[in-house]
Coordinates of C-alpha atoms in Angstrom, one line a residue:
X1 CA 7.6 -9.1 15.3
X2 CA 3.9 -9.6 14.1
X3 CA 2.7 -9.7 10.5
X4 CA -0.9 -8.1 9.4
X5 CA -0.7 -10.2 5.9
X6 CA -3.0 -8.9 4.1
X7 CA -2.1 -11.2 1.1
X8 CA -5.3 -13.7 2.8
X9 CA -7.5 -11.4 1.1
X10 CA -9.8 -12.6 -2.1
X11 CA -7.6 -10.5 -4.5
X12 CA -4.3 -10.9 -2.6
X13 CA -4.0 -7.0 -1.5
X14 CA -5.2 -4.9 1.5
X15 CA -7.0 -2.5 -1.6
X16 CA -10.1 -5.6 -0.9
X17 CA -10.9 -3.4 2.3
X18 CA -11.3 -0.6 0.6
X19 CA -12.7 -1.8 -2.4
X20 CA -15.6 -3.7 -0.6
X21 CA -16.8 -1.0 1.5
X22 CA -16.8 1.3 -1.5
X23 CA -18.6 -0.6 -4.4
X24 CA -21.1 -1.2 -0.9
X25 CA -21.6 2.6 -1.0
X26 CA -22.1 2.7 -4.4
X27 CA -24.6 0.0 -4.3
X28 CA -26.8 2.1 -1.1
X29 CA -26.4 5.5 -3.8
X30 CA -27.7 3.5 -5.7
X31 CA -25.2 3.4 -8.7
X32 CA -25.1 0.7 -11.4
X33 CA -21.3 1.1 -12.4
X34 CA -17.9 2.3 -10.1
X35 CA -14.7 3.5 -11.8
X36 CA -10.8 4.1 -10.5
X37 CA -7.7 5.0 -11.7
X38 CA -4.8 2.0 -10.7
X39 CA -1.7 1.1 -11.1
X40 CA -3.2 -2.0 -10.5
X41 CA -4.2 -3.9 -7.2
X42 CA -7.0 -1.7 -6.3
X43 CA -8.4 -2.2 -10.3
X44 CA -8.1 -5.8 -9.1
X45 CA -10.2 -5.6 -5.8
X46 CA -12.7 -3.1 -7.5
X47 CA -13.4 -5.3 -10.6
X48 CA -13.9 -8.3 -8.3
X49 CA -16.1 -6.7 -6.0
X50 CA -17.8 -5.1 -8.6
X51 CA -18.4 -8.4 -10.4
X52 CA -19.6 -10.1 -6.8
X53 CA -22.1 -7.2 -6.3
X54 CA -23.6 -6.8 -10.0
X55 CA -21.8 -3.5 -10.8
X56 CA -20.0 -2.6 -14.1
X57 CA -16.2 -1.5 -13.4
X58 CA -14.4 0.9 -15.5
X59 CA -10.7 1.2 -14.9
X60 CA -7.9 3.6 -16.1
X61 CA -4.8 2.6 -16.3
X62 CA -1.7 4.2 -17.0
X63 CA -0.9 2.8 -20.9
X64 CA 3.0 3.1 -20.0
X65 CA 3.6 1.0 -16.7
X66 CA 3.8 -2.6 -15.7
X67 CA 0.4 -3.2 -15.0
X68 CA 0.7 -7.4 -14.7
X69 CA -2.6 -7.6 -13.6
X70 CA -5.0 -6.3 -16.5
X71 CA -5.4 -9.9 -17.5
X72 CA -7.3 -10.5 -13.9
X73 CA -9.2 -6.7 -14.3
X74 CA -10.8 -8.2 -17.2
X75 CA -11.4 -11.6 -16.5
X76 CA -13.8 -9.8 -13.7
X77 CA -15.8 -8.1 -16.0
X78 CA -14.2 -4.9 -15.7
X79 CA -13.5 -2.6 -18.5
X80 CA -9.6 -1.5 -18.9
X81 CA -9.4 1.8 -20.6
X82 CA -5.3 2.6 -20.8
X83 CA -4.5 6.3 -20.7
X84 CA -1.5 8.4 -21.4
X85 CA 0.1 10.2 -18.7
X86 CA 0.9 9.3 -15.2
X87 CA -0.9 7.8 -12.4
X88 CA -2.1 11.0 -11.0
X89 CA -3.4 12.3 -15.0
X90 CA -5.1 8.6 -14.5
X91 CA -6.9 9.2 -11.9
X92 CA -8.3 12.8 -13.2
X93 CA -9.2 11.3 -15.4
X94 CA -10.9 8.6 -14.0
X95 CA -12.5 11.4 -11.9
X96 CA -13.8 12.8 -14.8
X97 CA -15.0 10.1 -16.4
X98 CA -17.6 9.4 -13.4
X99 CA -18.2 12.9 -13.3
X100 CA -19.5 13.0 -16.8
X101 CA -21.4 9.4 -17.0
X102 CA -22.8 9.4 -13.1
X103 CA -20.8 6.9 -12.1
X104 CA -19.5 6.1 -8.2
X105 CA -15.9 7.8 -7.7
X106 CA -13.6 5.4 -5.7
X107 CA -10.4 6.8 -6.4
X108 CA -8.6 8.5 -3.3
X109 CA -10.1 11.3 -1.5
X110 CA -13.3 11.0 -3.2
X111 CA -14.9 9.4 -0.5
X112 CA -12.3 9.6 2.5
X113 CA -14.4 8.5 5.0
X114 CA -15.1 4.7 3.3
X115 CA -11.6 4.2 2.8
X116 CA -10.7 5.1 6.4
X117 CA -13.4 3.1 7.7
X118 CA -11.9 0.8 5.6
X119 CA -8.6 0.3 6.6
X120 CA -9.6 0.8 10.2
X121 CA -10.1 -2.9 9.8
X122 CA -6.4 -3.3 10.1
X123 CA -5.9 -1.7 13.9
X124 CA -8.5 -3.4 14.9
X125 CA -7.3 -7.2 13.4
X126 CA -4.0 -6.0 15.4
X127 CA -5.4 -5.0 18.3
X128 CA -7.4 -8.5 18.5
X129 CA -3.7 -9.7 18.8
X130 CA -1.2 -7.4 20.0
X131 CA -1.0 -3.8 21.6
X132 CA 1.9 -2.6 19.2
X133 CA 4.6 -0.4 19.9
X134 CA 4.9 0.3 16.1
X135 CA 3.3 -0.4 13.0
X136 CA 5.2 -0.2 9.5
X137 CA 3.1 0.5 6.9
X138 CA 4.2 0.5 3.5
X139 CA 3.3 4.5 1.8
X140 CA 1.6 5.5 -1.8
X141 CA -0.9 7.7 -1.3
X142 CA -0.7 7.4 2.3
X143 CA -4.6 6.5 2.6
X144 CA -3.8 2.9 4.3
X145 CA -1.4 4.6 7.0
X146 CA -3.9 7.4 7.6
X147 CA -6.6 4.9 7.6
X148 CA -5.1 2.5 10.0
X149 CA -4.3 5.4 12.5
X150 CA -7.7 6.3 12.6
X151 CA -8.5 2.9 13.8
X152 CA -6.3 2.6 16.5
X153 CA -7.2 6.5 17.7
X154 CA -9.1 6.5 21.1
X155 CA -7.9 2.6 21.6
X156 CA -4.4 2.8 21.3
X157 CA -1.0 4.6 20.0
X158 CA 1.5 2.8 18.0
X159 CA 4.1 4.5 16.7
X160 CA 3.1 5.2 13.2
X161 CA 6.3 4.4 10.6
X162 CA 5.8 4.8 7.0
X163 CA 7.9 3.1 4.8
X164 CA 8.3 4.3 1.0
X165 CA 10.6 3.9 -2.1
X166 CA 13.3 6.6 -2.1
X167 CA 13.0 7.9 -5.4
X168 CA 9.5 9.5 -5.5
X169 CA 7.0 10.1 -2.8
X170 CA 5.3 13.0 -1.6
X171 CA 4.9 12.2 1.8
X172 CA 8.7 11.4 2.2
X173 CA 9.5 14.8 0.9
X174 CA 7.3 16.7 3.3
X175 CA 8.5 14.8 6.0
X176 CA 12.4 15.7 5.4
X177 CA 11.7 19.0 3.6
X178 CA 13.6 17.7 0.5
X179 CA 13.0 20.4 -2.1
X180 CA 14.4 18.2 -5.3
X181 CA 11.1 16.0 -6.1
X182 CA 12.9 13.9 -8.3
X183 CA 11.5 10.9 -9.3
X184 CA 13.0 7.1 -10.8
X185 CA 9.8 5.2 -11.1
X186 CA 10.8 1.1 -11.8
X187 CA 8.3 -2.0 -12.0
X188 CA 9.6 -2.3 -7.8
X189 CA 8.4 0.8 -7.0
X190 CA 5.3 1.4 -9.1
X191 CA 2.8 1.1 -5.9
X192 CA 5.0 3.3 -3.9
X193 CA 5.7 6.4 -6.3
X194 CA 3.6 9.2 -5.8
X195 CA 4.6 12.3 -7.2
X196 CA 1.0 13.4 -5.6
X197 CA 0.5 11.8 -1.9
X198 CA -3.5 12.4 -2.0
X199 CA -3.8 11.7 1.6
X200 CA -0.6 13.6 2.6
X201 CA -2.4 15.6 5.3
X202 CA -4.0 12.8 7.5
X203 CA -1.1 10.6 6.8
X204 CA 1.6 13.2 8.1
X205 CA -0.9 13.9 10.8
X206 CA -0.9 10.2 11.9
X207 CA 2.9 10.2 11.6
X208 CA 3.0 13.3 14.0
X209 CA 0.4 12.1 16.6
X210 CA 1.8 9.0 17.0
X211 CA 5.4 10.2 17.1
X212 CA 6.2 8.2 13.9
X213 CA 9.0 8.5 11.1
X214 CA 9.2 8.0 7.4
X215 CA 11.8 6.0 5.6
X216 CA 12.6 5.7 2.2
X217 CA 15.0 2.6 0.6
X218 CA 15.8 1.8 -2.7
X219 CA 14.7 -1.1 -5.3
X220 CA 17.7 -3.7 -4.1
X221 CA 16.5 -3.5 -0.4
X222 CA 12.5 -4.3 -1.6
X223 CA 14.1 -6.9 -3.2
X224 CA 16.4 -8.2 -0.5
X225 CA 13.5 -8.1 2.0
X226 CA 10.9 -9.6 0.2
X227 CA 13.6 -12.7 -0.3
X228 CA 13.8 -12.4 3.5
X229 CA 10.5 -13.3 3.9
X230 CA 10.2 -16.1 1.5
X231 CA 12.8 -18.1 3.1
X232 CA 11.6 -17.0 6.9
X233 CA 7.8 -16.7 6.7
X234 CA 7.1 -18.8 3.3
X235 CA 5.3 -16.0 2.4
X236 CA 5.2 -14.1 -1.0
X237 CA 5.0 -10.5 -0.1
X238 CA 4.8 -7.7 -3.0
X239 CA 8.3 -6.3 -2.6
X240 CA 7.1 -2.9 -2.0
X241 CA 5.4 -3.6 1.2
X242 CA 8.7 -6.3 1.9
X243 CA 10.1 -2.5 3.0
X244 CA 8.7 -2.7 6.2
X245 CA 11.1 -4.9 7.0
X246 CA 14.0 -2.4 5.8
X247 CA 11.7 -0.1 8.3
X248 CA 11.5 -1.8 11.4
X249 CA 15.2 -2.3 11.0
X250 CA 16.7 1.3 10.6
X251 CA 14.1 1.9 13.2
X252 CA 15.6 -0.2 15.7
X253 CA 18.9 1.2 14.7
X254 CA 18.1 4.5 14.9
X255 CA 16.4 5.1 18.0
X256 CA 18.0 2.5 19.7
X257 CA 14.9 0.3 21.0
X258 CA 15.5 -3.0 22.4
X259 CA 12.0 -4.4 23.3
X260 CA 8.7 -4.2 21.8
X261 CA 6.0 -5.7 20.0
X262 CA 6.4 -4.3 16.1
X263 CA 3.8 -5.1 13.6
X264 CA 4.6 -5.1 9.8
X265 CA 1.6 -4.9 7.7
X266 CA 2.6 -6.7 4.1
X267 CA 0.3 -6.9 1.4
X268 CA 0.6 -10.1 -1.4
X269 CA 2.9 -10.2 -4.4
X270 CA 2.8 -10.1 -8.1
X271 CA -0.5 -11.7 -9.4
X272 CA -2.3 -11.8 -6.3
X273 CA 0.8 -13.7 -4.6
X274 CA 2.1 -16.0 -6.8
X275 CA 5.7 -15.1 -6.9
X276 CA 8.2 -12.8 -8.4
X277 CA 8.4 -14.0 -11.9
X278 CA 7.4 -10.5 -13.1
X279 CA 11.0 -9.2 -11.7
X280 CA 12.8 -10.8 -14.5
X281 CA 14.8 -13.2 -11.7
X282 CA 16.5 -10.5 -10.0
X283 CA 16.7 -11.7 -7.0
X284 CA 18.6 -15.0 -7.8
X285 CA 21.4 -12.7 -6.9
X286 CA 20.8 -12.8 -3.3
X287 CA 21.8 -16.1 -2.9
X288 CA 19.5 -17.2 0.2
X289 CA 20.1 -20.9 0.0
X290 CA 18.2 -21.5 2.8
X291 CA 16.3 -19.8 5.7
X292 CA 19.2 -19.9 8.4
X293 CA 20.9 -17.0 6.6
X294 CA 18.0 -15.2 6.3
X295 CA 16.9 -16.1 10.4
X296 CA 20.6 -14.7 11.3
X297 CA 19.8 -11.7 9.7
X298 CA 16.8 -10.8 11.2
X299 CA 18.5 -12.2 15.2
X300 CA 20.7 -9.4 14.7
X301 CA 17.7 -7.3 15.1

């Protein structure tokens, strides 16, 4: 098992690739302000790169979610602007927002090509290291999975496995056909619901190419495995990506694989990676009182 921890990053998320290269191609358009709609790490990563390049950030944010980072948004500089709806009414509206005031678009598939370029990054930190077998990649919008197989494309060919919240995502439904759409959207699952998948197509294209799979768990398990990696790793992973774990797992158990070199990409936790105080304490009920529980757990593997 290898981890891509993309919790090193200045803002504590993988969204820093993609927010970099993007308020760069604002900057060579020559734009003087960049806008998104969030749910919150990537209005993180585009305020601060933003701030660090000398352009103004707008961000939309949905007014009813979580949304524990604001407080950083506008401690960059960047200007918060709450809006009714969901996050897929945010970000048309963040769309029309820079339509209307000339402003740089970096919300998803306006500018596909920066953001797999972007992500890219990741295959190729992972092939510096390791030829993987698999690599788990936790699934919103499905830019970072689609992005990441277009790195490895012509170089190598992983077996692509998103990993999702069960109770919302677009890209989960396509891939088992599941009519029902229903979604249960919870402070846990925030990054991962997606009633709207804007990358569906490239992302169930990398899942096919590579001969992937799609999972979806619920809240306890993000939970479960994020504690997991505390005690194992000493890392503090957002629990939404801490389903990779859950992924390589049922993977194993599914298709009965015995060897290889598996890569889970994890991105950091609430605040940038400061812990899981936002979860209310949830998961004191665990009970990992040390990490040899949690190592015998993951020997079973």
């Amino acid at each position: 098992m290898y981890i891509d921890y993309e919790g090193r990053n200045p803002t504590g998320t993988h969204k820093d690739r993609i927010a970099r290269a993007h308020v760069e191609k604002a900057l060579e358009e020559g734009y003087s302000a960049i806008t998104v709609g969030t749910c919150g790490n990537y209005g993180v990563s585009i305020a601060y790169y933003a701030r660090l390049y000398g352009l103004k950030a707008f961000v939309f944010v949905p007014a009813g979610y979580t949304l524990e980072r604001t407080g950083e948004m506008k401690a960059l500089g960047a200007e918060v602007i709450p809006w009714p709806g969901t996050y897929e009414e945010v970000v048309a509206e963040s769309r029309r927002f820079a339509l209307a005031n000339g402003i740089y678009d970096a919300n998803p598939r306006s500018h596909p090509e920066v953001d797999y370029a972007g992500y890219s990054s990741i295959a190729e930190a992972i092939l510096r290291e390791v030829e993987p077998d698999a690599v788990f990649v936790p699934v919103g919008n499905g830019t970072t999975l689609a992005g990441i197989w277009h790195g490895f494309r012509g170089k190598a060919k992983p077996r692509m496995v998103g990993v999702t919240t069960a109770f919302g995502n677009q890209l989960l439904w396509e891939f088992y056909g599941d009519p029902r759409r229903e979604i249960a959207e919870t402070p846990v699952n925030e990054p991962l619901v997606s009633e709207i998948s804007f990358d569906l197509d490239e992302a169930m294209r990398a899942v096919k190419e590579s001969n992937g799979y799609v999972f979806g768990f619920a809240d306890d398990t993000a939970l479960r495995c994020a504690e997991l990696l505390r005690v194992t790793t000493g890392l503090s992973v957002l629990p939404a990506s801490a389903l990779t774990v859950a992924g390589l797992i049922k993977f194993v158990r599914k298709f009965g694989v015995r060897e290889g070199n598996f890569v889970l990409v994890l991105t950091g936790g609430v605040h940038g990676g400061e812990g899981f105080g936002a979860y209310g304490g949830a998961l004191s009920y665990y009970g990992w009182k040390n990490g040899a529980r949690a190592r015998a757990v993951l020997g079973k593997i």
